[in-house]
mmCIF file of C-alpha atoms in Angstrom:
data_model
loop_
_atom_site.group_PDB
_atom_site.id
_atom_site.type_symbol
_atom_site.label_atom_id
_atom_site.label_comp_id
_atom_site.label_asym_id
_atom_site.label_seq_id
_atom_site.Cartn_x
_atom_site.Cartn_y
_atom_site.Cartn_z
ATOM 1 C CA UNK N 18 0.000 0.000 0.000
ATOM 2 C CA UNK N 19 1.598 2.913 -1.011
ATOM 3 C CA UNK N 20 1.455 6.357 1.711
ATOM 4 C CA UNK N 21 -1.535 7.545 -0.109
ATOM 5 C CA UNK N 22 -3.232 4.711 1.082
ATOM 6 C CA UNK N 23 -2.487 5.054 4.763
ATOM 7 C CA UNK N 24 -3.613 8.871 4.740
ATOM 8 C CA UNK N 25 -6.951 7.578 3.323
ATOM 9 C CA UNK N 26 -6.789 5.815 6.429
ATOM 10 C CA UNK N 27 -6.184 8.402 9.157
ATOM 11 C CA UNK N 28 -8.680 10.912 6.828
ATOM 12 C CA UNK N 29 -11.287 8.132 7.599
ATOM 13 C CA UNK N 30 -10.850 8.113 11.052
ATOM 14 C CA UNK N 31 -10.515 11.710 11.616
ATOM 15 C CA UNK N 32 -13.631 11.853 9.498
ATOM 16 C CA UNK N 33 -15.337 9.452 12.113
ATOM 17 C CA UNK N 34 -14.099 11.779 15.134
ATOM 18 C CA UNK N 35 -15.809 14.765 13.796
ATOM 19 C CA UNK N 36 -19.035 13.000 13.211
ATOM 20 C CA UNK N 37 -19.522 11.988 16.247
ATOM 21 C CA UNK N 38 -18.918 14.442 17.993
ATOM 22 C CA UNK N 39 -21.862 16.436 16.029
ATOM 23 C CA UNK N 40 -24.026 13.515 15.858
ATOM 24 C CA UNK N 41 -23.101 10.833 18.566
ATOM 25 C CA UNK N 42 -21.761 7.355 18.283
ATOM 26 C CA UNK N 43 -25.862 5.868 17.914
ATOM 27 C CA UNK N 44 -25.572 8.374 15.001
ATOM 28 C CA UNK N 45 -22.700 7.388 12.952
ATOM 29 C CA UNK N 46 -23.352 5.404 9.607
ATOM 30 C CA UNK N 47 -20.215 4.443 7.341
ATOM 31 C CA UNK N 48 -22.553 6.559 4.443
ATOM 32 C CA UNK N 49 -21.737 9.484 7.544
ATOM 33 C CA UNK N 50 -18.053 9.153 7.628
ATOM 34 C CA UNK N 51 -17.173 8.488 4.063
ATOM 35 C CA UNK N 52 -19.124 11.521 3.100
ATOM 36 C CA UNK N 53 -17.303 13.339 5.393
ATOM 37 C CA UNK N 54 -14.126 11.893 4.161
ATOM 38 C CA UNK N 55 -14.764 12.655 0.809
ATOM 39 C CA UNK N 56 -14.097 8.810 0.051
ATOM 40 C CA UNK N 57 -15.841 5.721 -1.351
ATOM 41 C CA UNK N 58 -17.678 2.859 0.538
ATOM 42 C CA UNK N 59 -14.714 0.612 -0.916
ATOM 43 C CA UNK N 60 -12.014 2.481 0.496
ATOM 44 C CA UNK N 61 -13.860 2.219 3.913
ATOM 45 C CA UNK N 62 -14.037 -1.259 4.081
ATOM 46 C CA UNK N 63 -11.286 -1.825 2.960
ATOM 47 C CA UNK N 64 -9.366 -0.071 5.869
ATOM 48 C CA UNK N 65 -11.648 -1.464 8.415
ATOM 49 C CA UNK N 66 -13.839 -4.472 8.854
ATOM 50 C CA UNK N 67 -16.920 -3.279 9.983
ATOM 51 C CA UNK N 68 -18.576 0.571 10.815
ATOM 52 C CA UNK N 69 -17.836 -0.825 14.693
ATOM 53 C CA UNK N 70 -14.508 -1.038 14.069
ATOM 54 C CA UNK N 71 -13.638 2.578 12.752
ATOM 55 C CA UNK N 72 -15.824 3.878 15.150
ATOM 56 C CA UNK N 73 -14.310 1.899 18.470
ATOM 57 C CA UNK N 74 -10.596 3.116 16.751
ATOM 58 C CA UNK N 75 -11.395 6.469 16.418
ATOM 59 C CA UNK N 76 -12.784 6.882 19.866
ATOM 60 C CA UNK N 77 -9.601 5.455 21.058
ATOM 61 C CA UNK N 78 -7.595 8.012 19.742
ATOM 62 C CA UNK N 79 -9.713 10.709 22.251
ATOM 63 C CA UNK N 80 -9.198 7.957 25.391
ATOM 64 C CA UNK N 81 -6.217 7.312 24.707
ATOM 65 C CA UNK N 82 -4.984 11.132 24.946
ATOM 66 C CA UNK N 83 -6.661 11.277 28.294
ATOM 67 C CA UNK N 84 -4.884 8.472 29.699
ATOM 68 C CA UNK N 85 -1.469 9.359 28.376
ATOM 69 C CA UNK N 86 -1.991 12.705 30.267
ATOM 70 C CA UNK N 87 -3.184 10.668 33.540
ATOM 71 C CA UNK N 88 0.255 8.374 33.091
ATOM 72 C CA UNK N 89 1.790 11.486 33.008
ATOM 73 C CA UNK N 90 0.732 13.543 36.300
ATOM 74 C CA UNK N 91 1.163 9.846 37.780
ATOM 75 C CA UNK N 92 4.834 10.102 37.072
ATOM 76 C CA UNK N 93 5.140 14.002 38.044
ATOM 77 C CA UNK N 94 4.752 14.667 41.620
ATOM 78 C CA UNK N 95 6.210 12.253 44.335
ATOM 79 C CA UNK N 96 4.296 12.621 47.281
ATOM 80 C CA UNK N 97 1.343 10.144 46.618
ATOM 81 C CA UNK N 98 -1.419 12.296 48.224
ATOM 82 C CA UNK N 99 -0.562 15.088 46.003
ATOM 83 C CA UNK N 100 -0.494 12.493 42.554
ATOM 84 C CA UNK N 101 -4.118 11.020 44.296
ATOM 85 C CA UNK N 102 -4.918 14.929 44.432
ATOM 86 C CA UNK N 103 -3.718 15.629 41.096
ATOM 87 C CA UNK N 104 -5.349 12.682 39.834
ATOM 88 C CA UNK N 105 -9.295 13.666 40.886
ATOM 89 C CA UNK N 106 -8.102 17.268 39.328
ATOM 90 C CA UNK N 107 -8.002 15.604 36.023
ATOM 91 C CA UNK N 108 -11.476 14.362 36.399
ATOM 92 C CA UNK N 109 -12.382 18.257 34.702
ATOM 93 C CA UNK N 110 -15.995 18.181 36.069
ATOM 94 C CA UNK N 111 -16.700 21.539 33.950
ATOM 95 C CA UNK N 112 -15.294 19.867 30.681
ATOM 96 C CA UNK N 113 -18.779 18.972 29.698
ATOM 97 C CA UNK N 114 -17.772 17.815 25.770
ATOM 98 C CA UNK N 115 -15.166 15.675 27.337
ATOM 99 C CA UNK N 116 -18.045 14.293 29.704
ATOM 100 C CA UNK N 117 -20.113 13.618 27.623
ATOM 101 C CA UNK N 118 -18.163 11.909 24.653
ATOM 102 C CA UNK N 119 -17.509 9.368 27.591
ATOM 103 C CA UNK N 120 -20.998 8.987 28.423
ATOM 104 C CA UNK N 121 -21.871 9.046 24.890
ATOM 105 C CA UNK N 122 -19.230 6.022 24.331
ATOM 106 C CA UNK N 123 -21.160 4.155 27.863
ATOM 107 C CA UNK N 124 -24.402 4.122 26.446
ATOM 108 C CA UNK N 125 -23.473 2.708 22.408
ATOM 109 C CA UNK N 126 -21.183 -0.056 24.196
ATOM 110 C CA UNK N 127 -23.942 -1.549 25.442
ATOM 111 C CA UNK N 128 -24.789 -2.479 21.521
ATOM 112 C CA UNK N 129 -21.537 -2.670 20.691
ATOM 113 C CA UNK N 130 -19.027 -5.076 21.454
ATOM 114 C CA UNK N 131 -16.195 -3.476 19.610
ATOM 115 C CA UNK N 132 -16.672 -0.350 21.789
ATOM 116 C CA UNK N 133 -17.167 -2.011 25.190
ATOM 117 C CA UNK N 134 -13.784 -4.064 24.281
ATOM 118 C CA UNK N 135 -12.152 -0.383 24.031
ATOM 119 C CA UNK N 136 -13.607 1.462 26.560
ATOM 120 C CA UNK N 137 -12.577 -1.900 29.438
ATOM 121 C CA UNK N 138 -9.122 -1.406 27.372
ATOM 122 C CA UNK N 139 -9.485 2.100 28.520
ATOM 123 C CA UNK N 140 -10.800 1.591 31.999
ATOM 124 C CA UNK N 141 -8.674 -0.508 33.012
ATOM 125 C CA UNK N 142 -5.281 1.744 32.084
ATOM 126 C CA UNK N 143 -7.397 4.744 34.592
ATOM 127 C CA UNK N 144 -7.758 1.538 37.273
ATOM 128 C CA UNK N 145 -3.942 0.544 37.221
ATOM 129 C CA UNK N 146 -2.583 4.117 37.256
ATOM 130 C CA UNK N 147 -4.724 5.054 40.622
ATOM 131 C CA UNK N 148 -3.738 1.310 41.916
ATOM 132 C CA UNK N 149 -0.257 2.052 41.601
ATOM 133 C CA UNK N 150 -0.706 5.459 43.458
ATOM 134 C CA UNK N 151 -2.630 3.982 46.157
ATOM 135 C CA UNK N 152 -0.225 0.952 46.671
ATOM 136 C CA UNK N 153 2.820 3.751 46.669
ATOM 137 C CA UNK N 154 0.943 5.675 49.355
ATOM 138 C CA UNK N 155 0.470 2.042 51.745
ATOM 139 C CA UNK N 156 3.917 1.156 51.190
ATOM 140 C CA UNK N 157 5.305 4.794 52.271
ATOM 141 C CA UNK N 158 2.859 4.391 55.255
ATOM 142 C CA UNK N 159 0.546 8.194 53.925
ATOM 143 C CA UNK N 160 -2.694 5.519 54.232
ATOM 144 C CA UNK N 161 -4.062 1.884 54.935
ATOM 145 C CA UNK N 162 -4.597 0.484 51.420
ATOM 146 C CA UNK N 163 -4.730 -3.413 51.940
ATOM 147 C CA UNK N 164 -5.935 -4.409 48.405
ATOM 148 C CA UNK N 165 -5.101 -1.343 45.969
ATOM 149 C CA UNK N 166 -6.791 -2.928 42.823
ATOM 150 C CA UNK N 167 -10.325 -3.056 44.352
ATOM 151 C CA UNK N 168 -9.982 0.122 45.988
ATOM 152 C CA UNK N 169 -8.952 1.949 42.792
ATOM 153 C CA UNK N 170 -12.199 0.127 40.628
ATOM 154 C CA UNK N 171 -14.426 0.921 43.407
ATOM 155 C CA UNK N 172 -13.625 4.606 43.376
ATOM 156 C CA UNK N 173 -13.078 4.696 39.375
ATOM 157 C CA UNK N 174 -16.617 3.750 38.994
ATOM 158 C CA UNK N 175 -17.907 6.262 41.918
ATOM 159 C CA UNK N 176 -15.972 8.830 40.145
ATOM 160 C CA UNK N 177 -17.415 7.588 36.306
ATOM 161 C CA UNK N 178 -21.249 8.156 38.189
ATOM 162 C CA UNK N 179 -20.597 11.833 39.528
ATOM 163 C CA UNK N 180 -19.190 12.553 35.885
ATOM 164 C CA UNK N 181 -22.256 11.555 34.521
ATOM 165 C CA UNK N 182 -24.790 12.976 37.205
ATOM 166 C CA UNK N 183 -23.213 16.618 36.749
ATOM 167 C CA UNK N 184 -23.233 16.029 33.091
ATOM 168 C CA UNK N 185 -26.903 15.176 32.751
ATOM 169 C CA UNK N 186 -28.166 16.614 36.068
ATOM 170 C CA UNK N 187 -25.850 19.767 36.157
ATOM 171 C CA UNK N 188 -28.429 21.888 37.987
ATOM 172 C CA UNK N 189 -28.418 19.238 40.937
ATOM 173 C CA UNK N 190 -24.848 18.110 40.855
ATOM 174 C CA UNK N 191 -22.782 20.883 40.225
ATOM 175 C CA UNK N 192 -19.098 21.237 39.456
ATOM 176 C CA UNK N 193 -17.992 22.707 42.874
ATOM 177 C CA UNK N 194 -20.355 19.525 44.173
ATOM 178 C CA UNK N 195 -18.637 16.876 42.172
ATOM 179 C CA UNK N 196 -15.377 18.320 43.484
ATOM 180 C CA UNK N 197 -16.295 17.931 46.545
ATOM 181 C CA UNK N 198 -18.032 14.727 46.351
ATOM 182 C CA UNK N 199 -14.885 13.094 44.715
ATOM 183 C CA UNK N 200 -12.565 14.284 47.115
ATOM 184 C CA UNK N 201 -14.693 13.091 49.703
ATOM 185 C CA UNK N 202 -14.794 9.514 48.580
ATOM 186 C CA UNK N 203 -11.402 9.145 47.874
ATOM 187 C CA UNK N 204 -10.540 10.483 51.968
ATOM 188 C CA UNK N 205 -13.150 7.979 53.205
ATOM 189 C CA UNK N 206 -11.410 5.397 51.307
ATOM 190 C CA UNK N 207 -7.993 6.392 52.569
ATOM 191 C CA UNK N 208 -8.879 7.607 55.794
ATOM 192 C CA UNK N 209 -7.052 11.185 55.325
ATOM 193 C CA UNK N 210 -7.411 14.663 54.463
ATOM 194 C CA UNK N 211 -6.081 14.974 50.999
ATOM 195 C CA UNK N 212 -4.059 18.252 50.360
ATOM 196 C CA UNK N 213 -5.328 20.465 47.479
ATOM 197 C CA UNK N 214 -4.099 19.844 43.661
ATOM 198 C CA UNK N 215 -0.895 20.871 42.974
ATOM 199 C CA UNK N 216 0.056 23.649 40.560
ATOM 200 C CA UNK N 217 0.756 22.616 37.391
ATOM 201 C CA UNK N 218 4.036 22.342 36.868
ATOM 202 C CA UNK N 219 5.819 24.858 33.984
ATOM 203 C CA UNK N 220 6.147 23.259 30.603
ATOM 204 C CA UNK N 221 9.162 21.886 29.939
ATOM 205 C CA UNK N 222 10.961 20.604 26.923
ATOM 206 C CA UNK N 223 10.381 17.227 26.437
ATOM 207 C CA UNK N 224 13.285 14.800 25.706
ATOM 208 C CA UNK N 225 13.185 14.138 21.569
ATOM 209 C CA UNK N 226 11.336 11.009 20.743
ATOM 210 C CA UNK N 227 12.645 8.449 17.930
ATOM 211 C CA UNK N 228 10.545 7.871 15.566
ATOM 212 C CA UNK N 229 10.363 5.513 12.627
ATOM 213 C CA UNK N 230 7.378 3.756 10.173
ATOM 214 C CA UNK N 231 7.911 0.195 9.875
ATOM 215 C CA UNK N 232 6.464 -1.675 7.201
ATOM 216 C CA UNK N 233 4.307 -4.486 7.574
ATOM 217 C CA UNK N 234 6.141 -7.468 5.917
ATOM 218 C CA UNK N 235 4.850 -10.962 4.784
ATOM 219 C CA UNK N 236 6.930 -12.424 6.949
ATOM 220 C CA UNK N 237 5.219 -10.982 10.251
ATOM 221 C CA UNK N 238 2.100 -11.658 9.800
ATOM 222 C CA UNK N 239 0.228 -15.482 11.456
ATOM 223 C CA UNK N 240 -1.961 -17.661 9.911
ATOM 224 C CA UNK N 241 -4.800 -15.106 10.914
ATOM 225 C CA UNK N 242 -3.194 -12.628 8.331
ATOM 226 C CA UNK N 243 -2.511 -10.495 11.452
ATOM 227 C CA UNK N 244 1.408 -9.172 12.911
ATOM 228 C CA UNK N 245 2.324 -12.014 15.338
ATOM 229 C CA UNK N 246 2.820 -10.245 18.939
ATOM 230 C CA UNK N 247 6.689 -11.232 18.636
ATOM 231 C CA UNK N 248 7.285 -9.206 15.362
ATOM 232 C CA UNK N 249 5.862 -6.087 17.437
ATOM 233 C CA UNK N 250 8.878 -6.384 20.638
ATOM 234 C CA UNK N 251 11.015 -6.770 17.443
ATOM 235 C CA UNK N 252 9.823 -3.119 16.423
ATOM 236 C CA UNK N 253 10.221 -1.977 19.751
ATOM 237 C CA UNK N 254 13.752 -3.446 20.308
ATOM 238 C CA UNK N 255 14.735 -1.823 16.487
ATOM 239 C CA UNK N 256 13.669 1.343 17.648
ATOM 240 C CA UNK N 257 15.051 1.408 21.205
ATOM 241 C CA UNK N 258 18.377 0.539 19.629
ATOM 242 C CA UNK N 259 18.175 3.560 17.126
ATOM 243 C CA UNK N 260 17.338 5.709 19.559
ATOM 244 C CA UNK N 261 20.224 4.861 22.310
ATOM 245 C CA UNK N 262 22.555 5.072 19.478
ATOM 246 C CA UNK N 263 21.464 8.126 17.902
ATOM 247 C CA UNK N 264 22.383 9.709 21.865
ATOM 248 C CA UNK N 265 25.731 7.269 22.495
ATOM 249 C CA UNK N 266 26.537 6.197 18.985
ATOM 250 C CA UNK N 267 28.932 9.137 18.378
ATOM 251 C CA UNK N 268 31.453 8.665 21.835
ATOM 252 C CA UNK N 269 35.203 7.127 21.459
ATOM 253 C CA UNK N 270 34.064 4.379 22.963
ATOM 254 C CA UNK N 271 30.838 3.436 22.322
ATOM 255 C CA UNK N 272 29.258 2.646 25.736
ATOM 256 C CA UNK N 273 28.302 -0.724 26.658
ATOM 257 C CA UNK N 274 24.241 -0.788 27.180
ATOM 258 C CA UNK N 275 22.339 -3.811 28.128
ATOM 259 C CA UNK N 276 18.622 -4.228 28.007
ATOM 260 C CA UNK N 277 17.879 -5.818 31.627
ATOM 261 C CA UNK N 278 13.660 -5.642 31.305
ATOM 262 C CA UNK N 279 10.654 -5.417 29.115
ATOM 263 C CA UNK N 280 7.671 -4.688 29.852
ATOM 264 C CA UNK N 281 4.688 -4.604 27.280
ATOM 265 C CA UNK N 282 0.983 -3.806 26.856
ATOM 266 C CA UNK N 283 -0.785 -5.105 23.704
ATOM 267 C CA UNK N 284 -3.545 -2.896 23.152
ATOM 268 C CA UNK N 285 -4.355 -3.695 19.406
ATOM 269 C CA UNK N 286 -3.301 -6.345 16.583
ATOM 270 C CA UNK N 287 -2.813 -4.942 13.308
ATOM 271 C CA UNK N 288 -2.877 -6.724 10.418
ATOM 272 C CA UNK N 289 -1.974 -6.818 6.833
ATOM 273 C CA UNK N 290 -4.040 -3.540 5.771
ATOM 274 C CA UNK N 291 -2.486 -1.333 7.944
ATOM 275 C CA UNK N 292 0.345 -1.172 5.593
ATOM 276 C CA UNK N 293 2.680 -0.140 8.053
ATOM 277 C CA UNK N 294 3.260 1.087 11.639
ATOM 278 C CA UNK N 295 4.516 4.408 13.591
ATOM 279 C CA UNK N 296 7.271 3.254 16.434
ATOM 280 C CA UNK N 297 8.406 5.771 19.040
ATOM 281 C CA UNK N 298 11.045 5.551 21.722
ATOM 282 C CA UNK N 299 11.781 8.180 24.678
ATOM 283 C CA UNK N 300 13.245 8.958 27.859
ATOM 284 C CA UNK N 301 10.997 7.840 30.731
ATOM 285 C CA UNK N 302 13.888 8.461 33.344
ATOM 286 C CA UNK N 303 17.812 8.194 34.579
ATOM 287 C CA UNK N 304 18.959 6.660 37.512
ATOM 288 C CA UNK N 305 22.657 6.041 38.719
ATOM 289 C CA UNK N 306 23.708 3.600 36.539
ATOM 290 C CA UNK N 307 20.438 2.614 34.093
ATOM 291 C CA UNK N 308 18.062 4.595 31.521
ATOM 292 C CA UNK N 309 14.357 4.043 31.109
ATOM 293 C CA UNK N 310 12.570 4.100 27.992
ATOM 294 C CA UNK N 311 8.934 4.111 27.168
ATOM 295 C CA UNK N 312 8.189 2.962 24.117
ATOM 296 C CA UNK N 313 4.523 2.832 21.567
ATOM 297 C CA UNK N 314 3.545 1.243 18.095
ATOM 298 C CA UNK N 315 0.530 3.168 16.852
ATOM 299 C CA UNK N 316 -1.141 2.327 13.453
ATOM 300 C CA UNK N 317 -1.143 5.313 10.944
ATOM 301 C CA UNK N 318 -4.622 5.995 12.134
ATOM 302 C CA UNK N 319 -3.665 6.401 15.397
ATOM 303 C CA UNK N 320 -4.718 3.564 17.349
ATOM 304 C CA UNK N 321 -2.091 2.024 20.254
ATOM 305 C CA UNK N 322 -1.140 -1.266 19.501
ATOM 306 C CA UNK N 323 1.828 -2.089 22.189
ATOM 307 C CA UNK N 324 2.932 0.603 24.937
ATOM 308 C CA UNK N 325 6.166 -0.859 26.631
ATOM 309 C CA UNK N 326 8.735 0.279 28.253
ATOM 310 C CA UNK N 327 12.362 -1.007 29.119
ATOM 311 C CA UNK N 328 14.990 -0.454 31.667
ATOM 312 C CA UNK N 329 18.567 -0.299 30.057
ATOM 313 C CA UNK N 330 21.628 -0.517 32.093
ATOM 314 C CA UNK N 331 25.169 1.019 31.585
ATOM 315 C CA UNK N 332 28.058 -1.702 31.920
ATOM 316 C CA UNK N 333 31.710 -1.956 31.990
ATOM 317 C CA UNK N 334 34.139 -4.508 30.169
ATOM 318 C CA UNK N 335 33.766 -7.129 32.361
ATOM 319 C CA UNK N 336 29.566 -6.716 32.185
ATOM 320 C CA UNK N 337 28.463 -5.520 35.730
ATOM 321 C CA UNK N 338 26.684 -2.547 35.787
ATOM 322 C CA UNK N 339 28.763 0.786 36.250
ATOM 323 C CA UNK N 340 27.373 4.598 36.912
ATOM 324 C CA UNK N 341 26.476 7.035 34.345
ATOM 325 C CA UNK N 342 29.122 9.700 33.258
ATOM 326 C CA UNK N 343 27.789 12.864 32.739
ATOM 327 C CA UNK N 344 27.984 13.174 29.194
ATOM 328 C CA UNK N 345 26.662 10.107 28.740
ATOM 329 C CA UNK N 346 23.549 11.279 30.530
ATOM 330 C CA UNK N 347 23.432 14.923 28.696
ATOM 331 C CA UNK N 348 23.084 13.013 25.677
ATOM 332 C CA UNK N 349 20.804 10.271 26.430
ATOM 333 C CA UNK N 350 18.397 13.581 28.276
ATOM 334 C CA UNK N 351 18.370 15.478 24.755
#
């Protein structure tokens, strides 16, 4: 498929994202998004297997921008009240097109299956970030949090309810209300008095991402015509490589690096149509001797197919691990 072919695809699906947000997901008809595309029924289903599936992708796109911003404030502060404080912040009670896209999504997932398989994808990334805040805060002894994972879905789905009651109900439940409402919960739950949000921090310059498009090749794909889960940590570990040695490549010596763990989150299994893939790999972090990455496949569309991330350790000649230098740490932060 040549790159005309994989616009067509992202111009459907951006196509399907402004149609429903003017007419809703019940709403949406492929006749819908390929007149707003300005492109044939063919092309359409050609790209995508059914009207469920372009729809459930698209919407993805929007969750997926939310969570990614969620991972993010999870990462930011390190006192765990203040990431737990920062966390119901990003609940926006007064974002009401936010609100009710989600609500929107709730009620068509109930038809759908392809939708209600993305929005528990979804769900479920919002339920491990506050887990892993809450378990932080019981380890460091800031709150009593015995079983982290059932605390965070309880609260997820109290949370999910005010959303929608000040979204629907907004002359009942109002913003200042939810706020208050959410807080509350979340101290009964912990059994503290949570401090107020922090500031938002000043934006900063983000490290440079690698990026590359990787064909999809004959050779990856399974009997099911789809890219076999190993091909996709072969992407990663290409681009991981590029990108240390675009930072390291260049120093007399080369510094030894060792890849010491993977972790990896399939989202999404492309297949032969997709045509090709977008891999990124960045700086998630330095410590004394080791780097972490974070790395992402996305289809040209835009939907997440694999979020990883690895820890990479420095070493000397005889292979134990050795600190950082400080160049070596200038580059690997640009």
């Amino acid at each position: 498929m040549t790159s005309a072919g994989t616009d067509t695809r992202g111009e459907l699906l951006a196509a399907a994202r402004r149609v429903i947000r003017r007419d809703g997901f019940a709403g949406v008809t492929v006749g819908d998004i390929t007149r707003e595309a300005g492109a044939s029924l063919g092309l359409l289903n050609y790209h995508f297997d059914s009207r469920d599936d372009v729809v459930a992708e698209a919407f993805a796109a929007a969750a997926r921008a939310d969570l990614d911003e969620l991972q993010a404030v999870s990462r930011r502060h390190d006192d765990p009240s203040a990431r737990v404080a920062a966390y119901l912040d990003l609940e926006a009670w007064a974002d009401r097109d936010v609100w009710r896209m989600w609500i929107d999504a709730w009620g068509e997932a109930v038809h759908t299956e392809q939708l209600r398989l993305t929005l528990e994808q979804f769900e479920r990334g919002w339920r491990a970030v506050l887990a892993g805040v809450l378990a932080d805060g019981d380890r460091r002894g800031c709150w009593r949090c015995p079983d982290p994972e059932d605390a965070a879905g309880r609260l997820v789905a109290a949370l999910d309810g005010i959303g929608l009651h000040t979204t629907l109900h907004g002359e009942d439940v109002s913003t200042r209300e939810a706020a208050r409402w959410a807080r509350r919960l979340v101290e009964l739950e912990l059994g503290v008095t949570l401090p107020g949000a922090p500031a938002p921090e000043p934006a900063a310059s983000e490290p440079t991402p690698h990026e590359e498009r990787i064909p999809i090749r004959g050779r990856d794909l399974d009997a099911t015509g789809r890219v076999h889960p190993a091909v996709l940590l072969t992407y990663v570990g290409e681009v991981r490589e590029a990108w240390v040695d675009a930072r390291l490549g260049a120093m007399d010596p080369v510094p030894r690096m060792e890849v010491t763990h993977v972790s990896a989150d399939l989202r999404h299994v492309p297949a032969r149509r997709d045509a090709e893939v977008v891999v990124r790999c960045s700086l998630d972090g330095l410590g004394k001797t080791s780097v972490r990455t974070r790395e992402t496949i996305e289809t040209v569309g835009g939907a997440l197919v694999v979020s990883a991330g690895a820890t990479v350790v420095a070493t000397g000649e005889d292979g134990t691990p050795r600190p950082l230098t400080d160049p070596e740490r200038e580059a690997l932060a640009r």
